[in-house]
């Protein structure tokens, strides 16, 4: 079937085109609203600026397809193959992308508000500047695998309030992304780039953040209980009021980090760099400061009850009003 035939049949009122072959077809700017293209072969098709809202693309082949600026609002793309597809500036609001393959796809500035993205494969995809507010990426152990965003480019993406619990974001680039109030519980962010990202009030409980780059990120009031931040770069991060109970921060770089009133009870900061960090009023009870660099750090009014500090470097540290490991308050 070619472009002229499908358009002619659509104009005549036909909408059922399940399983048709439309490889390399040019349907740029076409109006195909509500069409059924389930299991169709649209590999390398040109659908730029096309009107495809509510189209059924379930299990169709759209690999290498050009969908720049296309309107795919409420379209069903569940299980579809969109590998290496170009969706730059496309709008997919309310679309179903569950179990779709978008590996290496270009979703630059795409509208993904309220989309169903459970068990989606976005490894190596570009989502720079994309808006994913209200998107469903929830990991449902019984029915879906975790979302695959390994190596994805999410620079500047809008992920406010998005549920990415259990997602694989290994080596993903989230620099400058807005993840306020996002749920990243148990997510894998190993070696991810999260510099200058906004993570205020986000949940990173039990997340793997090993070797992640958080330089300049905002983590005010974030929840990081039992998170693994070993070898992470947290230089100059804002972690005021953050919850880091039982967190692993061994060998992490927290130089000049702001941990004012943060709760690090029982955290492991062995060999970490906390030089010139602000820990004023922080809860540091039972923290392991083995060979930790606290040179020039502000520990005023901090609670260090039962903390292990025998090998910590406290040169020029401010301990005024701090409760020391033995319970004595520094004057």
GROMACS .gro file of C-alpha atoms in nm:
model
  331
    1UNK     CA    1   0.000   0.000   0.000
    2UNK     CA    2   0.126   0.349  -0.082
    3UNK     CA    3   0.046   0.693   0.060
    4UNK     CA    4  -0.217   0.787  -0.198
    5UNK     CA    5  -0.411   0.463  -0.147
    6UNK     CA    6  -0.433   0.484   0.233
    7UNK     CA    7  -0.530   0.852   0.219
    8UNK     CA    8  -0.797   0.784  -0.043
    9UNK     CA    9  -0.944   0.499   0.158
   10UNK     CA   10  -0.934   0.706   0.478
   11UNK     CA   11  -1.119   0.992   0.308
   12UNK     CA   12  -1.381   0.738   0.205
   13UNK     CA   13  -1.436   0.652   0.572
   14UNK     CA   14  -1.216   0.345   0.612
   15UNK     CA   15  -1.010   0.329   0.934
   16UNK     CA   16  -0.907  -0.037   0.958
   17UNK     CA   17  -0.552  -0.089   0.828
   18UNK     CA   18  -0.424  -0.352   1.068
   19UNK     CA   19  -0.104  -0.525   0.956
   20UNK     CA   20  -0.054  -0.321   0.637
   21UNK     CA   21   0.293  -0.261   0.492
   22UNK     CA   22   0.381   0.108   0.464
   23UNK     CA   23   0.759   0.096   0.470
   24UNK     CA   24   0.926   0.421   0.365
   25UNK     CA   25   0.585   0.576   0.295
   26UNK     CA   26   0.561   0.956   0.288
   27UNK     CA   27   0.263   1.071   0.494
   28UNK     CA   28   0.408   1.402   0.603
   29UNK     CA   29   0.133   1.624   0.745
   30UNK     CA   30  -0.134   1.360   0.682
   31UNK     CA   31  -0.457   1.346   0.884
   32UNK     CA   32  -0.515   0.989   1.004
   33UNK     CA   33  -0.695   1.045   1.333
   34UNK     CA   34  -0.849   0.731   1.494
   35UNK     CA   35  -0.696   0.493   1.236
   36UNK     CA   36  -0.617   0.133   1.331
   37UNK     CA   37  -0.256   0.054   1.232
   38UNK     CA   38  -0.195  -0.226   1.478
   39UNK     CA   39   0.095  -0.452   1.380
   40UNK     CA   40   0.157  -0.240   1.069
   41UNK     CA   41   0.503  -0.208   0.916
   42UNK     CA   42   0.590   0.163   0.908
   43UNK     CA   43   0.966   0.131   0.921
   44UNK     CA   44   1.140   0.450   0.804
   45UNK     CA   45   0.801   0.609   0.726
   46UNK     CA   46   0.781   0.988   0.705
   47UNK     CA   47   0.506   1.098   0.944
   48UNK     CA   48   0.643   1.441   1.024
   49UNK     CA   49   0.375   1.689   1.141
   50UNK     CA   50   0.107   1.422   1.087
   51UNK     CA   51  -0.217   1.421   1.285
   52UNK     CA   52  -0.219   1.080   1.452
   53UNK     CA   53  -0.417   1.133   1.770
   54UNK     CA   54  -0.591   0.820   1.901
   55UNK     CA   55  -0.428   0.608   1.630
   56UNK     CA   56  -0.377   0.243   1.726
   57UNK     CA   57  -0.010   0.154   1.667
   58UNK     CA   58   0.000  -0.143   1.905
   59UNK     CA   59   0.292  -0.377   1.821
   60UNK     CA   60   0.359  -0.188   1.498
   61UNK     CA   61   0.705  -0.136   1.350
   62UNK     CA   62   0.803   0.232   1.349
   63UNK     CA   63   1.179   0.181   1.364
   64UNK     CA   64   1.365   0.476   1.208
   65UNK     CA   65   1.033   0.652   1.144
   66UNK     CA   66   1.025   1.031   1.120
   67UNK     CA   67   0.763   1.164   1.361
   68UNK     CA   68   0.898   1.515   1.425
   69UNK     CA   69   0.619   1.746   1.539
   70UNK     CA   70   0.356   1.475   1.498
   71UNK     CA   71   0.039   1.483   1.706
   72UNK     CA   72   0.017   1.148   1.882
   73UNK     CA   73  -0.205   1.253   2.170
   74UNK     CA   74  -0.384   0.952   2.322
   75UNK     CA   75  -0.235   0.722   2.059
   76UNK     CA   76  -0.182   0.355   2.146
   77UNK     CA   77   0.184   0.268   2.090
   78UNK     CA   78   0.196  -0.018   2.338
   79UNK     CA   79   0.454  -0.277   2.241
   80UNK     CA   80   0.551  -0.077   1.931
   81UNK     CA   81   0.905  -0.074   1.792
   82UNK     CA   82   1.021   0.289   1.776
   83UNK     CA   83   1.391   0.216   1.789
   84UNK     CA   84   1.591   0.509   1.650
   85UNK     CA   85   1.269   0.694   1.562
   86UNK     CA   86   1.275   1.074   1.546
   87UNK     CA   87   1.005   1.224   1.769
   88UNK     CA   88   1.163   1.567   1.808
   89UNK     CA   89   0.892   1.805   1.927
   90UNK     CA   90   0.618   1.545   1.898
   91UNK     CA   91   0.323   1.559   2.135
   92UNK     CA   92   0.225   1.231   2.298
   93UNK     CA   93   0.006   1.358   2.579
   94UNK     CA   94  -0.196   1.075   2.728
   95UNK     CA   95  -0.046   0.821   2.487
   96UNK     CA   96   0.012   0.455   2.577
   97UNK     CA   97   0.379   0.363   2.539
   98UNK     CA   98   0.378   0.065   2.772
   99UNK     CA   99   0.635  -0.198   2.670
  100UNK     CA  100   0.738   0.008   2.366
  101UNK     CA  101   1.096   0.004   2.239
  102UNK     CA  102   1.234   0.358   2.206
  103UNK     CA  103   1.601   0.272   2.235
  104UNK     CA  104   1.814   0.544   2.069
  105UNK     CA  105   1.498   0.741   1.982
  106UNK     CA  106   1.505   1.120   1.962
  107UNK     CA  107   1.243   1.272   2.196
  108UNK     CA  108   1.400   1.616   2.219
  109UNK     CA  109   1.143   1.865   2.355
  110UNK     CA  110   0.867   1.604   2.326
  111UNK     CA  111   0.542   1.636   2.523
  112UNK     CA  112   0.505   1.319   2.730
  113UNK     CA  113   0.261   1.450   2.988
  114UNK     CA  114   0.038   1.178   3.139
  115UNK     CA  115   0.180   0.905   2.913
  116UNK     CA  116   0.186   0.540   3.017
  117UNK     CA  117   0.556   0.449   3.003
  118UNK     CA  118   0.562   0.132   3.210
  119UNK     CA  119   0.827  -0.119   3.106
  120UNK     CA  120   0.943   0.112   2.826
  121UNK     CA  121   1.292   0.080   2.678
  122UNK     CA  122   1.454   0.423   2.647
  123UNK     CA  123   1.816   0.314   2.662
  124UNK     CA  124   2.035   0.565   2.482
  125UNK     CA  125   1.733   0.781   2.393
  126UNK     CA  126   1.747   1.161   2.383
  127UNK     CA  127   1.482   1.316   2.609
  128UNK     CA  128   1.650   1.652   2.644
  129UNK     CA  129   1.395   1.918   2.734
  130UNK     CA  130   1.109   1.668   2.726
  131UNK     CA  131   0.813   1.721   2.960
  132UNK     CA  132   0.716   1.403   3.146
  133UNK     CA  133   0.492   1.543   3.418
  134UNK     CA  134   0.229   1.294   3.523
  135UNK     CA  135   0.387   1.016   3.317
  136UNK     CA  136   0.347   0.665   3.458
  137UNK     CA  137   0.684   0.492   3.479
  138UNK     CA  138   0.593   0.298   3.790
  139UNK     CA  139   0.766  -0.034   3.842
  140UNK     CA  140   0.501  -0.300   3.898
  141UNK     CA  141   0.683  -0.612   3.999
  142UNK     CA  142   0.407  -0.850   3.893
  143UNK     CA  143   0.342  -0.724   3.541
  144UNK     CA  144   0.628  -0.503   3.427
  145UNK     CA  145   1.005  -0.483   3.423
  146UNK     CA  146   1.176  -0.164   3.549
  147UNK     CA  147   1.193   0.124   3.301
  148UNK     CA  148   1.516   0.115   3.100
  149UNK     CA  149   1.675   0.460   3.071
  150UNK     CA  150   2.037   0.348   3.061
  151UNK     CA  151   2.253   0.617   2.904
  152UNK     CA  152   1.947   0.830   2.817
  153UNK     CA  153   1.989   1.204   2.761
  154UNK     CA  154   1.744   1.376   2.996
  155UNK     CA  155   1.918   1.711   3.022
  156UNK     CA  156   1.673   1.981   3.124
  157UNK     CA  157   1.380   1.738   3.119
  158UNK     CA  158   1.069   1.814   3.325
  159UNK     CA  159   1.027   1.516   3.557
  160UNK     CA  160   0.840   1.687   3.839
  161UNK     CA  161   0.651   1.433   4.046
  162UNK     CA  162   0.728   1.149   3.804
  163UNK     CA  163   0.737   0.796   3.944
  164UNK     CA  164   1.069   0.640   3.842
  165UNK     CA  165   1.090   0.392   4.127
  166UNK     CA  166   1.313   0.100   4.035
  167UNK     CA  167   1.412   0.258   3.702
  168UNK     CA  168   1.750   0.186   3.545
  169UNK     CA  169   1.917   0.524   3.488
  170UNK     CA  170   2.273   0.395   3.479
  171UNK     CA  171   2.500   0.658   3.316
  172UNK     CA  172   2.195   0.869   3.224
  173UNK     CA  173   2.247   1.243   3.177
  174UNK     CA  174   2.004   1.433   3.401
  175UNK     CA  175   2.199   1.758   3.419
  176UNK     CA  176   1.966   2.048   3.488
  177UNK     CA  177   1.659   1.823   3.497
  178UNK     CA  178   1.366   1.921   3.718
  179UNK     CA  179   1.287   1.625   3.943
  180UNK     CA  180   1.115   1.803   4.229
  181UNK     CA  181   0.904   1.557   4.430
  182UNK     CA  182   0.996   1.275   4.190
  183UNK     CA  183   0.994   0.917   4.317
  184UNK     CA  184   1.328   0.749   4.246
  185UNK     CA  185   1.305   0.489   4.518
  186UNK     CA  186   1.542   0.196   4.455
  187UNK     CA  187   1.636   0.344   4.116
  188UNK     CA  188   1.979   0.270   3.971
  189UNK     CA  189   2.165   0.596   3.899
  190UNK     CA  190   2.516   0.455   3.897
  191UNK     CA  191   2.755   0.701   3.724
  192UNK     CA  192   2.461   0.924   3.629
  193UNK     CA  193   2.517   1.295   3.560
  194UNK     CA  194   2.284   1.488   3.787
  195UNK     CA  195   2.471   1.819   3.809
  196UNK     CA  196   2.256   2.129   3.868
  197UNK     CA  197   1.942   1.913   3.879
  198UNK     CA  198   1.648   2.008   4.100
  199UNK     CA  199   1.561   1.727   4.341
  200UNK     CA  200   1.391   1.917   4.621
  201UNK     CA  201   1.157   1.688   4.820
  202UNK     CA  202   1.243   1.397   4.589
  203UNK     CA  203   1.249   1.039   4.717
  204UNK     CA  204   1.576   0.855   4.657
  205UNK     CA  205   1.530   0.599   4.931
  206UNK     CA  206   1.751   0.292   4.874
  207UNK     CA  207   1.864   0.432   4.538
  208UNK     CA  208   2.202   0.333   4.395
  209UNK     CA  209   2.390   0.659   4.334
  210UNK     CA  210   2.740   0.516   4.325
  211UNK     CA  211   2.983   0.747   4.140
  212UNK     CA  212   2.698   0.980   4.041
  213UNK     CA  213   2.782   1.345   3.968
  214UNK     CA  214   2.561   1.579   4.171
  215UNK     CA  215   2.779   1.892   4.150
  216UNK     CA  216   2.563   2.197   4.215
  217UNK     CA  217   2.243   1.993   4.249
  218UNK     CA  218   1.953   2.094   4.475
  219UNK     CA  219   1.849   1.818   4.718
  220UNK     CA  220   1.679   2.024   4.986
  221UNK     CA  221   1.456   1.802   5.203
  222UNK     CA  222   1.524   1.505   4.975
  223UNK     CA  223   1.483   1.155   5.119
  224UNK     CA  224   1.797   0.944   5.081
  225UNK     CA  225   1.755   0.688   5.357
  226UNK     CA  226   1.970   0.381   5.292
  227UNK     CA  227   2.085   0.524   4.959
  228UNK     CA  228   2.428   0.430   4.827
  229UNK     CA  229   2.627   0.745   4.748
  230UNK     CA  230   2.970   0.586   4.764
  231UNK     CA  231   3.226   0.772   4.549
  232UNK     CA  232   2.958   1.023   4.443
  233UNK     CA  233   3.055   1.384   4.368
  234UNK     CA  234   2.833   1.607   4.581
  235UNK     CA  235   3.044   1.920   4.562
  236UNK     CA  236   2.850   2.230   4.666
  237UNK     CA  237   2.513   2.051   4.671
  238UNK     CA  238   2.222   2.196   4.867
  239UNK     CA  239   2.110   1.916   5.099
  240UNK     CA  240   1.952   2.129   5.371
  241UNK     CA  241   1.711   1.918   5.572
  242UNK     CA  242   1.783   1.606   5.367
  243UNK     CA  243   1.726   1.264   5.525
  244UNK     CA  244   2.038   1.048   5.492
  245UNK     CA  245   1.973   0.798   5.770
  246UNK     CA  246   2.182   0.481   5.716
  247UNK     CA  247   2.313   0.621   5.386
  248UNK     CA  248   2.645   0.505   5.242
  249UNK     CA  249   2.872   0.800   5.164
  250UNK     CA  250   3.210   0.629   5.174
  251UNK     CA  251   3.469   0.820   4.967
  252UNK     CA  252   3.205   1.070   4.854
  253UNK     CA  253   3.308   1.427   4.778
  254UNK     CA  254   3.094   1.668   4.982
  255UNK     CA  255   3.329   1.966   4.968
  256UNK     CA  256   3.133   2.281   5.054
  257UNK     CA  257   2.807   2.087   5.057
  258UNK     CA  258   2.523   2.245   5.255
  259UNK     CA  259   2.387   1.986   5.500
  260UNK     CA  260   2.230   2.233   5.739
  261UNK     CA  261   1.984   2.047   5.966
  262UNK     CA  262   2.025   1.728   5.762
  263UNK     CA  263   1.976   1.390   5.930
  264UNK     CA  264   2.274   1.158   5.875
  265UNK     CA  265   2.217   0.927   6.170
  266UNK     CA  266   2.420   0.605   6.131
  267UNK     CA  267   2.549   0.716   5.791
  268UNK     CA  268   2.886   0.586   5.673
  269UNK     CA  269   3.110   0.872   5.559
  270UNK     CA  270   3.436   0.680   5.579
  271UNK     CA  271   3.715   0.855   5.386
  272UNK     CA  272   3.471   1.110   5.247
  273UNK     CA  273   3.555   1.476   5.187
  274UNK     CA  274   3.344   1.710   5.400
  275UNK     CA  275   3.593   1.994   5.403
  276UNK     CA  276   3.424   2.334   5.437
  277UNK     CA  277   3.085   2.163   5.441
  278UNK     CA  278   2.799   2.318   5.638
  279UNK     CA  279   2.669   2.068   5.893
  280UNK     CA  280   2.516   2.320   6.129
  281UNK     CA  281   2.244   2.163   6.340
  282UNK     CA  282   2.280   1.829   6.161
  283UNK     CA  283   2.195   1.499   6.328
  284UNK     CA  284   2.523   1.307   6.316
  285UNK     CA  285   2.451   1.049   6.585
  286UNK     CA  286   2.634   0.719   6.537
  287UNK     CA  287   2.794   0.843   6.211
  288UNK     CA  288   3.117   0.674   6.103
  289UNK     CA  289   3.372   0.949   6.038
  290UNK     CA  290   3.663   0.710   5.985
  291UNK     CA  291   3.943   0.909   5.815
  292UNK     CA  292   3.686   1.167   5.707
  293UNK     CA  293   3.812   1.512   5.607
  294UNK     CA  294   3.617   1.772   5.807
  295UNK     CA  295   3.875   2.047   5.772
  296UNK     CA  296   3.710   2.387   5.796
  297UNK     CA  297   3.363   2.231   5.825
  298UNK     CA  298   3.085   2.402   6.018
  299UNK     CA  299   2.961   2.158   6.284
  300UNK     CA  300   2.808   2.418   6.513
  301UNK     CA  301   2.509   2.289   6.711
  302UNK     CA  302   2.541   1.949   6.543
  303UNK     CA  303   2.459   1.633   6.738
  304UNK     CA  304   2.760   1.400   6.730
  305UNK     CA  305   2.647   1.168   7.008
  306UNK     CA  306   2.819   0.828   6.978
  307UNK     CA  307   2.977   0.925   6.645
  308UNK     CA  308   3.310   0.762   6.553
  309UNK     CA  309   3.553   1.052   6.504
  310UNK     CA  310   3.885   0.921   6.635
  311UNK     CA  311   4.057   0.939   6.295
  312UNK     CA  312   3.867   1.234   6.144
  313UNK     CA  313   4.047   1.551   6.035
  314UNK     CA  314   3.888   1.836   6.235
  315UNK     CA  315   4.146   2.104   6.162
  316UNK     CA  316   3.980   2.449   6.174
  317UNK     CA  317   3.636   2.289   6.210
  318UNK     CA  318   3.370   2.491   6.395
  319UNK     CA  319   3.231   2.282   6.681
  320UNK     CA  320   3.067   2.559   6.880
  321UNK     CA  321   2.755   2.431   7.053
  322UNK     CA  322   2.805   2.082   6.909
  323UNK     CA  323   2.722   1.778   7.120
  324UNK     CA  324   3.036   1.563   7.108
  325UNK     CA  325   3.047   1.180   7.097
  326UNK     CA  326   3.078   1.162   7.477
  327UNK     CA  327   2.775   1.387   7.525
  328UNK     CA  328   2.974   1.698   7.617
  329UNK     CA  329   2.856   2.022   7.458
  330UNK     CA  330   3.132   2.238   7.312
  331UNK     CA  331   3.134   2.596   7.430
   0.00000   0.00000   0.00000
